[in-house]
Amino acid sequence: MDFTLTPEQTALYDSMRRLAREVIQPGAAERDRDGRWDPDVWKQTAAAGVAGMPIPEEYGGSGGSIIDCCLVNEALAEGGHDGGFGLSLGAHWVIGTVPIWLHGTEEQKRRWLPGLCDGSLIGSWASTEPEAGSDAAGIRSTARRDGDGWVLDGTKMFITNGPIADVCTVLAKAPEGPTAFIVPTSTPGFSVGRELDKMGCRSSPTAEVVLEGVRVGPEAVLGTVGEALWRVAFECFDWERTVMLASSVGGMRAGLDDAIRYAKERQQFGKPIAHFQAVAHKLADMEINYQVCRNAVYKAAWLKQEGHEHMLEASVAKALVGRLAVENALECVQIHGGYGYLKDFPAERGLRDAKLVGIGGGTTEIQKMIISRTILA
Ligand SMILES: Cc1cc2nc3c(=O)[nH]c(=O)nc-3n(C[C@H](O)[C@H](O)[C@H](O)COP(=O)(O)OP(=O)(O)OC[C@H]3O[C@@H](n4cnc5c(N)ncnc54)[C@H](O)[C@@H]3O)c2cc1C
């Protein structure tokens, strides 16, 4: 096995981390406090080519491999220290853009991908509903035929980028079964409901989306009518559990580096607290957790890149990061003592951001269900 990155990949990682330190990290605390999305941060980051990472260059993307995509997500999270930005970026390209690339007709790809890749358009994905979260097959939104087009009705919940998206891929139930529709958010009847006041990742806007008699033409159907759950939605979840998960690993690195820096600087009993074994061992445990998570994520991503079966590995990675990212974030707060409990340091924000890993894109319990079903089969 070869774990080395090419010189180009190392340079990509370094340049993305630098960009994030310069563009995303300043103001991250204020955006978190205010629950505010900053379009300027988006524009400057998108200008570096990250808004369409895996999309082929002929559609305006950067043509990156799966591992390249992971490296960019990880580096932006490590340097940016802003879980919300990583969430919005992921919702934009991982689940908002990739399905159009993989399942779109040539016409759909030409219409949507160039704008999504240069960041002038923001993408989103809407499958979750108030009554259908883990049970994605339980959606109640309907798609009714109307002439050669469709009428969509229903309510979607927890939609990342809902308030800022230009286009939303919506999952609704046609008579043949769940079907995906590419819906411009300016379509009459498409509206953003309540904006959700979250515990973490607060710089990323999340909202309810309401569909009231949304009329779309036949060209809005993404993929095959009735087959979107298995072919499109489950594939989205797979990208979330591999490529998007790399952001959380970058967040773990940022928290660990903060904790190391603080432990070396903070003096108690006449010496840096890093000299106390209890603190040093916490840092060692955090490094162990980080390395285990990073290896698990990249193993699943590499299997995906090489076209191998990887559902088990992706769920293992998701469950592992869901637990250990929170464990590390808690220890980061603990090492900062009372200051870790204040908003003056990024430690408490890191903890709130980390909690989402075990919930969004399939909860830890659902990952364990997939893992146990696989090993018991
Ligand atoms: C910040 C944020 C952003 C999101 N962004 C998006 C987005 O952009 N687009 C989108 O479509 N969705 C999005 N989601 C939705 C997310 O994917 C769901 O929240 C998640 O799948 C869980 O669904 P739920 O919240 O309805 O919880 P539920 O499914 O109601 O689960 C509640 C609890 O029951 C457990 N549980 C449920 N079923 C089982 C079972 N069979 N066995 C054992 N335990 C079970 C769960 O693990 C959980 O602990 C987002 C969510 C959040 C919080």
PDB file of C-alpha atoms and ligand atoms in Angstrom, residues 87 91 95 125-129 132-135 157-160 198 206 356 359-363 365-366 369, ligand 1:
ATOM      1  CA  LEU A  87     -20.887  22.325   5.556  1.00  0.00           C
ATOM      2  CA  ALA A  91     -23.828  20.901   0.420  1.00  0.00           C
ATOM      3  CA  ILE A  95     -24.652  16.861  -2.763  1.00  0.00           C
ATOM      4  CA  TRP A 125     -29.987  19.086  -1.968  1.00  0.00           C
ATOM      5  CA  ALA A 126     -33.356  18.474  -0.320  1.00  0.00           C
ATOM      6  CA  SER A 127     -34.374  14.969   0.660  1.00  0.00           C
ATOM      7  CA  THR A 128     -35.036  15.292   4.432  1.00  0.00           C
ATOM      8  CA  GLU A 129     -38.564  16.165   5.577  1.00  0.00           C
ATOM      9  CA  ALA A 132     -38.634  11.588   7.100  1.00  0.00           C
ATOM     10  CA  GLY A 133     -35.025  11.857   8.281  1.00  0.00           C
ATOM     11  CA  SER A 134     -33.151   8.570   8.700  1.00  0.00           C
ATOM     12  CA  ASP A 135     -36.033   6.872   6.916  1.00  0.00           C
ATOM     13  CA  MET A 157     -36.415  20.204   6.549  1.00  0.00           C
ATOM     14  CA  PHE A 158     -32.770  21.005   7.462  1.00  0.00           C
ATOM     15  CA  ILE A 159     -31.803  22.176   3.983  1.00  0.00           C
ATOM     16  CA  THR A 160     -28.243  23.459   4.004  1.00  0.00           C
ATOM     17  CA  LYS A 198     -28.410  25.884  15.110  1.00  0.00           C
ATOM     18  CA  THR A 206     -30.060  25.973   7.114  1.00  0.00           C
ATOM     19  CA  LEU A 356     -23.000  17.488  13.573  1.00  0.00           C
ATOM     20  CA  ILE A 359     -26.133  13.441  12.795  1.00  0.00           C
ATOM     21  CA  GLY A 360     -26.035  14.919   9.270  1.00  0.00           C
ATOM     22  CA  GLY A 361     -25.764  12.664   6.223  1.00  0.00           C
ATOM     23  CA  GLY A 362     -26.860   9.595   8.207  1.00  0.00           C
ATOM     24  CA  THR A 363     -26.632   9.335  11.990  1.00  0.00           C
ATOM     25  CA  GLU A 365     -26.971   4.756  14.710  1.00  0.00           C
ATOM     26  CA  ILE A 366     -27.765   4.357  11.013  1.00  0.00           C
ATOM     27  CA  MET A 369     -27.187  -0.476  11.361  1.00  0.00           C
TER      28      MET A 369
HETATM   29  C1  LIG B   1     -27.141  21.098  10.183  1.00  0.00           C
HETATM   30  C2  LIG B   1     -27.840  20.078   9.339  1.00  0.00           C
HETATM   31  C3  LIG B   1     -27.741  20.157   7.961  1.00  0.00           C
HETATM   32  C4  LIG B   1     -28.453  19.244   7.150  1.00  0.00           C
HETATM   33  N1  LIG B   1     -28.396  19.404   5.784  1.00  0.00           N
HETATM   34  C5  LIG B   1     -29.246  18.654   5.016  1.00  0.00           C
HETATM   35  C6  LIG B   1     -29.378  18.938   3.617  1.00  0.00           C
HETATM   36  O1  LIG B   1     -28.706  19.825   3.064  1.00  0.00           O
HETATM   37  N2  LIG B   1     -30.269  18.219   2.895  1.00  0.00           N
HETATM   38  C7  LIG B   1     -31.029  17.225   3.453  1.00  0.00           C
HETATM   39  O2  LIG B   1     -31.820  16.600   2.745  1.00  0.00           O
HETATM   40  N3  LIG B   1     -30.914  16.918   4.773  1.00  0.00           N
HETATM   41  C8  LIG B   1     -30.047  17.618   5.571  1.00  0.00           C
HETATM   42  N4  LIG B   1     -29.933  17.355   6.925  1.00  0.00           N
HETATM   43  C9  LIG B   1     -30.747  16.288   7.498  1.00  0.00           C
HETATM   44  C10 LIG B   1     -29.978  15.133   8.108  1.00  0.00           C
HETATM   45  O3  LIG B   1     -29.458  14.301   7.112  1.00  0.00           O
HETATM   46  C11 LIG B   1     -30.919  14.429   9.088  1.00  0.00           C
HETATM   47  O4  LIG B   1     -31.034  15.283  10.214  1.00  0.00           O
HETATM   48  C12 LIG B   1     -30.448  13.071   9.506  1.00  0.00           C
HETATM   49  O5  LIG B   1     -30.488  12.180   8.435  1.00  0.00           O
HETATM   50  C13 LIG B   1     -31.287  12.505  10.662  1.00  0.00           C
HETATM   51  O6  LIG B   1     -32.660  12.644  10.428  1.00  0.00           O
HETATM   52  P1  LIG B   1     -33.593  13.280  11.596  1.00  0.00           P
HETATM   53  O7  LIG B   1     -32.948  14.522  12.032  1.00  0.00           O
HETATM   54  O8  LIG B   1     -34.983  13.351  11.090  1.00  0.00           O
HETATM   55  O9  LIG B   1     -33.509  12.257  12.801  1.00  0.00           O
HETATM   56  P2  LIG B   1     -34.362  10.904  12.990  1.00  0.00           P
HETATM   57  O10 LIG B   1     -34.256  10.059  11.771  1.00  0.00           O
HETATM   58  O11 LIG B   1     -35.717  11.246  13.484  1.00  0.00           O
HETATM   59  O12 LIG B   1     -33.550  10.201  14.146  1.00  0.00           O
HETATM   60  C14 LIG B   1     -33.703  10.539  15.543  1.00  0.00           C
HETATM   61  C15 LIG B   1     -32.866   9.559  16.344  1.00  0.00           C
HETATM   62  O13 LIG B   1     -33.353   8.223  16.147  1.00  0.00           O
HETATM   63  C16 LIG B   1     -32.311   7.398  15.656  1.00  0.00           C
HETATM   64  N5  LIG B   1     -32.847   6.427  14.701  1.00  0.00           N
HETATM   65  C17 LIG B   1     -33.700   6.648  13.657  1.00  0.00           C
HETATM   66  N6  LIG B   1     -33.943   5.509  12.995  1.00  0.00           N
HETATM   67  C18 LIG B   1     -33.248   4.540  13.623  1.00  0.00           C
HETATM   68  C19 LIG B   1     -33.066   3.134  13.413  1.00  0.00           C
HETATM   69  N7  LIG B   1     -33.672   2.498  12.404  1.00  0.00           N
HETATM   70  N8  LIG B   1     -32.268   2.464  14.257  1.00  0.00           N
HETATM   71  C20 LIG B   1     -31.642   3.097  15.291  1.00  0.00           C
HETATM   72  N9  LIG B   1     -31.754   4.431  15.521  1.00  0.00           N
HETATM   73  C21 LIG B   1     -32.548   5.126  14.716  1.00  0.00           C
HETATM   74  C22 LIG B   1     -31.332   8.343  14.973  1.00  0.00           C
HETATM   75  O14 LIG B   1     -30.044   7.780  14.862  1.00  0.00           O
HETATM   76  C23 LIG B   1     -31.390   9.554  15.891  1.00  0.00           C
HETATM   77  O15 LIG B   1     -30.552   9.355  17.008  1.00  0.00           O
HETATM   78  C24 LIG B   1     -29.200  18.215   7.743  1.00  0.00           C
HETATM   79  C25 LIG B   1     -29.262  18.123   9.141  1.00  0.00           C
HETATM   80  C26 LIG B   1     -28.616  19.037   9.930  1.00  0.00           C
HETATM   81  C27 LIG B   1     -28.747  18.939  11.428  1.00  0.00           C
END
